[in-house]
PDB file of C-alpha atoms in Angstrom:
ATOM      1  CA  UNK A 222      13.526  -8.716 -19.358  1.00 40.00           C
ATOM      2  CA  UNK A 223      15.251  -6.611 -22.248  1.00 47.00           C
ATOM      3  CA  UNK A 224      19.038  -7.696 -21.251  1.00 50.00           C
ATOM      4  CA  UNK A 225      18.179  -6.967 -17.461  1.00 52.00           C
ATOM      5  CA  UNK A 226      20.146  -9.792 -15.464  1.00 65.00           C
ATOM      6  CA  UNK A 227      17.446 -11.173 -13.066  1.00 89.00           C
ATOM      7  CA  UNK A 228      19.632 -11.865 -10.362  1.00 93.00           C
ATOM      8  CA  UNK A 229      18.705  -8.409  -9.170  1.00 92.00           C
ATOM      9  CA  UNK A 230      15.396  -8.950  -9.364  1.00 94.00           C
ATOM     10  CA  UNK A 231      15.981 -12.087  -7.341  1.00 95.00           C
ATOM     11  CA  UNK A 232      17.908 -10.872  -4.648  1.00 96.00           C
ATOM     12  CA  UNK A 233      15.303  -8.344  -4.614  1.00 96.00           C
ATOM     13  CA  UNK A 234      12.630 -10.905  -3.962  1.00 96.00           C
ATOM     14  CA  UNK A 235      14.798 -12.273  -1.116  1.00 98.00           C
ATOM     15  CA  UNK A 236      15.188  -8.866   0.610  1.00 98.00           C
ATOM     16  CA  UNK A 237      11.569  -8.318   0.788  1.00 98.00           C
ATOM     17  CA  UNK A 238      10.934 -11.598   1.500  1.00 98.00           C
ATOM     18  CA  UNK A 239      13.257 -11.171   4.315  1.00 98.00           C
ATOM     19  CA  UNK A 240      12.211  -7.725   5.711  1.00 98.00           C
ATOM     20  CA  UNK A 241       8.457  -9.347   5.502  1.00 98.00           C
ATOM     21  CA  UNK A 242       9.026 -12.193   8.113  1.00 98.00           C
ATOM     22  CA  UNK A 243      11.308  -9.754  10.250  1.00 97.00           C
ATOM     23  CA  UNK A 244       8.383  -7.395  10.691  1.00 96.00           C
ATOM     24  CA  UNK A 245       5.860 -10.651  11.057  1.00 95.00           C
ATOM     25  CA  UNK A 246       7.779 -12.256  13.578  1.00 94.00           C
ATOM     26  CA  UNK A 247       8.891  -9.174  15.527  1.00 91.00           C
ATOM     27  CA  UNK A 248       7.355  -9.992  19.055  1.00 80.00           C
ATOM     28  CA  UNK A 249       4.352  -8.342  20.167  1.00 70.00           C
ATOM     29  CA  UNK A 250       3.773  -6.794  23.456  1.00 65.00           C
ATOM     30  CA  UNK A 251       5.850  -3.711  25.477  1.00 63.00           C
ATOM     31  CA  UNK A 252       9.233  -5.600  24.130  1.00 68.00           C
ATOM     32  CA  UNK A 253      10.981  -4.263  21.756  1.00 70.00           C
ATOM     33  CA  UNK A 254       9.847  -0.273  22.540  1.00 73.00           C
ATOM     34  CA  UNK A 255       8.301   0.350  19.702  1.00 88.00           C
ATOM     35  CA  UNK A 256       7.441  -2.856  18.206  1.00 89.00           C
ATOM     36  CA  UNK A 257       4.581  -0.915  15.529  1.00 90.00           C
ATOM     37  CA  UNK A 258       7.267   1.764  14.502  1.00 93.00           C
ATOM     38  CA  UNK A 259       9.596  -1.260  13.906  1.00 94.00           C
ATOM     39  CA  UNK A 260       6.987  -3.432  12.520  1.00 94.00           C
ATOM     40  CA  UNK A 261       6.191  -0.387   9.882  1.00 95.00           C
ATOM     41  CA  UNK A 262       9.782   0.070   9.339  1.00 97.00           C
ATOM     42  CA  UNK A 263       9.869  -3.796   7.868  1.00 97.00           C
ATOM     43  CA  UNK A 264       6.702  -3.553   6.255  1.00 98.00           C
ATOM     44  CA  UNK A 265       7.792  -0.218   3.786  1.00 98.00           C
ATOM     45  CA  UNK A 266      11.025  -2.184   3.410  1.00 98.00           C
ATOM     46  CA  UNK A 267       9.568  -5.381   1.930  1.00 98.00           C
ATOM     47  CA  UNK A 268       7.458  -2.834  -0.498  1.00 98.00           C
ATOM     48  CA  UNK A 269      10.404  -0.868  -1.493  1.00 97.00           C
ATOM     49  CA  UNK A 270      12.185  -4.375  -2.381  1.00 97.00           C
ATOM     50  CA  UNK A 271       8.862  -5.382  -4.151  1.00 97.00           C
ATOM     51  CA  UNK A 272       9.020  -2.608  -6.084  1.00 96.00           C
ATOM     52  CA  UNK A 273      12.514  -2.893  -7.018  1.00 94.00           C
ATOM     53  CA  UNK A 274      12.114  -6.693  -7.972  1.00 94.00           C
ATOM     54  CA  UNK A 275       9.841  -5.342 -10.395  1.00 93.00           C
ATOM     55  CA  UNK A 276      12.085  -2.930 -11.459  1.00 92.00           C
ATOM     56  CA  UNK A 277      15.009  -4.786 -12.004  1.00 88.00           C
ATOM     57  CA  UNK A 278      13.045  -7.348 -13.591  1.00 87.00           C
ATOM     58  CA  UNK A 279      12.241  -5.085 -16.216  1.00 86.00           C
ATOM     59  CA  UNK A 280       9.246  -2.378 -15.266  1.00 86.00           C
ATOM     60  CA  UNK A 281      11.539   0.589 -15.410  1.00 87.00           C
ATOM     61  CA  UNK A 282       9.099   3.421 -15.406  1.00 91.00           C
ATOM     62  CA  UNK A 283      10.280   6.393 -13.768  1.00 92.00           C
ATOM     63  CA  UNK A 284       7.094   6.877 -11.374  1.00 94.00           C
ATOM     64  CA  UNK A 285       8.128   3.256 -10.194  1.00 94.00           C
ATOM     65  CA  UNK A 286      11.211   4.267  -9.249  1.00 94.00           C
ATOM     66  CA  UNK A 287      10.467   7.676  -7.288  1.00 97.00           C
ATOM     67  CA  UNK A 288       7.764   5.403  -5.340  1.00 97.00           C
ATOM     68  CA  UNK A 289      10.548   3.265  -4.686  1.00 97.00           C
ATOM     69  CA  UNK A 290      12.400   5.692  -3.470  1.00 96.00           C
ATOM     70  CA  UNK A 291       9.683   7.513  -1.770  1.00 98.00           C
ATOM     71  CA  UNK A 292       8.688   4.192   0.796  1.00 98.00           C
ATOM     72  CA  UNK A 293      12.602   4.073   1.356  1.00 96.00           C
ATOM     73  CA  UNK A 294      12.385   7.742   2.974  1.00 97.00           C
ATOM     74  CA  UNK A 295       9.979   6.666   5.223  1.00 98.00           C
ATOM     75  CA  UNK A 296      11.293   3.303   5.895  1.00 97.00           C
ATOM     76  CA  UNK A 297      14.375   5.251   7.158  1.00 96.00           C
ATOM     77  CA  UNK A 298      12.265   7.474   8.835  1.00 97.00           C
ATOM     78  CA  UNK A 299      10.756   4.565  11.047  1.00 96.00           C
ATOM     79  CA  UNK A 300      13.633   2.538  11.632  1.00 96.00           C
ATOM     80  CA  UNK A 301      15.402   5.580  13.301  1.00 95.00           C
ATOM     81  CA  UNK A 302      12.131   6.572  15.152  1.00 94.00           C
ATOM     82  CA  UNK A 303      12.228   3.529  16.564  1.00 93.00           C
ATOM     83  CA  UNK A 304      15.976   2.844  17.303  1.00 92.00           C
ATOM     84  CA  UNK A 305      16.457   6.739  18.976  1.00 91.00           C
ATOM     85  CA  UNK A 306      13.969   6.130  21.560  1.00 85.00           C
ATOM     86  CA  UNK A 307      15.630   2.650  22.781  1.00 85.00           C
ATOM     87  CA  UNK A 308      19.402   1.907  24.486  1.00 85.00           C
ATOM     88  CA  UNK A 309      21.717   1.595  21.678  1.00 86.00           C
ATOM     89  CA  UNK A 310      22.355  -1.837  20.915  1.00 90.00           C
ATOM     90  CA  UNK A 311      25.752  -3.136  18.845  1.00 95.00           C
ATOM     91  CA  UNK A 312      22.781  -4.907  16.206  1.00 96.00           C
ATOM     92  CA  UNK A 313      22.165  -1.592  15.795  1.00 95.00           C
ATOM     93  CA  UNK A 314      25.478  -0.233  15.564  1.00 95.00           C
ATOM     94  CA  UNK A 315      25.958  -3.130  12.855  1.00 97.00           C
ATOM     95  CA  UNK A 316      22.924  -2.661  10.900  1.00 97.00           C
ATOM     96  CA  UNK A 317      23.706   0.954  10.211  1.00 95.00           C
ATOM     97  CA  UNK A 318      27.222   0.009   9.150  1.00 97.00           C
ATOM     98  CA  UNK A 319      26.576  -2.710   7.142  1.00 98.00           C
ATOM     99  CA  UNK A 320      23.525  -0.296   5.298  1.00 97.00           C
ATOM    100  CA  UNK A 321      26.331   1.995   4.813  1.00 96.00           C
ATOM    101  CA  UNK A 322      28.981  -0.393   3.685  1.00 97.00           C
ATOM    102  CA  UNK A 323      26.287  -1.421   1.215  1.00 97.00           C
ATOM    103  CA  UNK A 324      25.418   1.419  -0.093  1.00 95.00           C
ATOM    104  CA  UNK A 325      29.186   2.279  -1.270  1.00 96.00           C
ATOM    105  CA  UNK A 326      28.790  -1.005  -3.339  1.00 96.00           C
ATOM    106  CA  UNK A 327      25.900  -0.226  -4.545  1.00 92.00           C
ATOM    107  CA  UNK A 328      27.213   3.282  -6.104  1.00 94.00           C
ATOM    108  CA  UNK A 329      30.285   1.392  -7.217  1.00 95.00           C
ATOM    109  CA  UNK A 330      30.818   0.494 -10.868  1.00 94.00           C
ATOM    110  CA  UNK A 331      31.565  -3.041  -9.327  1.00 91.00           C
ATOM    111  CA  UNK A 332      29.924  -5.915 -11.301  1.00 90.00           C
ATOM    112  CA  UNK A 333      26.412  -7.342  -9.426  1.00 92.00           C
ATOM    113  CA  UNK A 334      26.555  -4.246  -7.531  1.00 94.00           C
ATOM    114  CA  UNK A 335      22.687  -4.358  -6.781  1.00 93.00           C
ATOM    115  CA  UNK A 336      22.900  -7.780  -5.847  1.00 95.00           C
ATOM    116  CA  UNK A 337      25.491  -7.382  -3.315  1.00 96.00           C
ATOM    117  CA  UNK A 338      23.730  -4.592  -1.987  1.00 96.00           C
ATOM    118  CA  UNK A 339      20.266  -6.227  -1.810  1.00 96.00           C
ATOM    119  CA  UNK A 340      21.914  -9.396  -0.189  1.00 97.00           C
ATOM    120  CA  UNK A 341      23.967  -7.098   2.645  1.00 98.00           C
ATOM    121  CA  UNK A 342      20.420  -5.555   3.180  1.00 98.00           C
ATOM    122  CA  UNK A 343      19.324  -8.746   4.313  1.00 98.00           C
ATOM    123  CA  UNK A 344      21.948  -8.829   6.822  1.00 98.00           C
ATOM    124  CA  UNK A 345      21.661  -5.242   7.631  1.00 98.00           C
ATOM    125  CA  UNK A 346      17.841  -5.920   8.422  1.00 98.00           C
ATOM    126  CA  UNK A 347      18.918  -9.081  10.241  1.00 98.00           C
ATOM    127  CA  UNK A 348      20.864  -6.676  12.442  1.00 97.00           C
ATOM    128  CA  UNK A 349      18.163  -4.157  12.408  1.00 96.00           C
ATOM    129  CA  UNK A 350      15.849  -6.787  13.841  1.00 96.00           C
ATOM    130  CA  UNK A 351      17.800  -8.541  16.368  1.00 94.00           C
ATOM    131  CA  UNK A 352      18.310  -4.738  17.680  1.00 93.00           C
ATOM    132  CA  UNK A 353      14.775  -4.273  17.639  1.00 92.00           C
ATOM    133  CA  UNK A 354      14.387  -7.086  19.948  1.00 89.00           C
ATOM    134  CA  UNK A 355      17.005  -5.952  22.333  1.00 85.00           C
ATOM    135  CA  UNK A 356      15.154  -3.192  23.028  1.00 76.00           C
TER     136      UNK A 356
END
């Protein structure tokens, strides 16, 4: 791993681990509207954090990281299809913030920074999901 600390990889593995059972267990059915745009929404998620388990843990090609940033696009792109078309919930309201939140750690020079930010994604998605459900 070339001086990489691998608990970035780690929490990594956890966030994709995590956004993988939130799209699995995401009922079925008419409830939540949209369960396949929300389903799809956890399903890029767990590959971006796939990808950037591998990347933290040491696989730091470029093309690697563009794909990662590439499914993360579209994962935003089907978590808000799905969350405009549905009464706003406050899981919701609290996924987006903590997202947010996290990100500002994440561009911070603040030790562990990717690991804090991979670990408030889980929460964010936990949000995200409950949301979903609402809906």
């Amino acid at each position: 791993m070339s001086g990489v600390p691998p608990a970035a990889a780690i929490a990594g593995l956890l966030l994709a681990a995590a956004a993988l059972a939130f799209g699995w267990t995401l009922p079925a059915g008419p409830r939540p509207r949209n369960a396949r745009l929300w389903r799809v929404g956890f399903f890029l998620a767990a590959a971006a954090a796939a990808g950037g388990t591998f990347f933290h843990a040491g696989l730091r090609a470029a093309a690697l990281w563009e794909l990662i940033l590439l499914v993360l696009g579209a994962t935003a792109g089907f978590f808000v299809a799905a969350a405009i078309t549905q009464p706003y919930s406050a899981w919701l309201g609290a996924g987006l913030v903590i997202t947010l939140a996290a990100l500002g750690v994440q561009q911070s020079p603040l030790p562990a920074h990717n690991v804090v930010f991979h670990l408030a994604e889980i929460a964010a998605l936990y949000c995200l999901f409950r949301g979903a459900r609402s809906g």
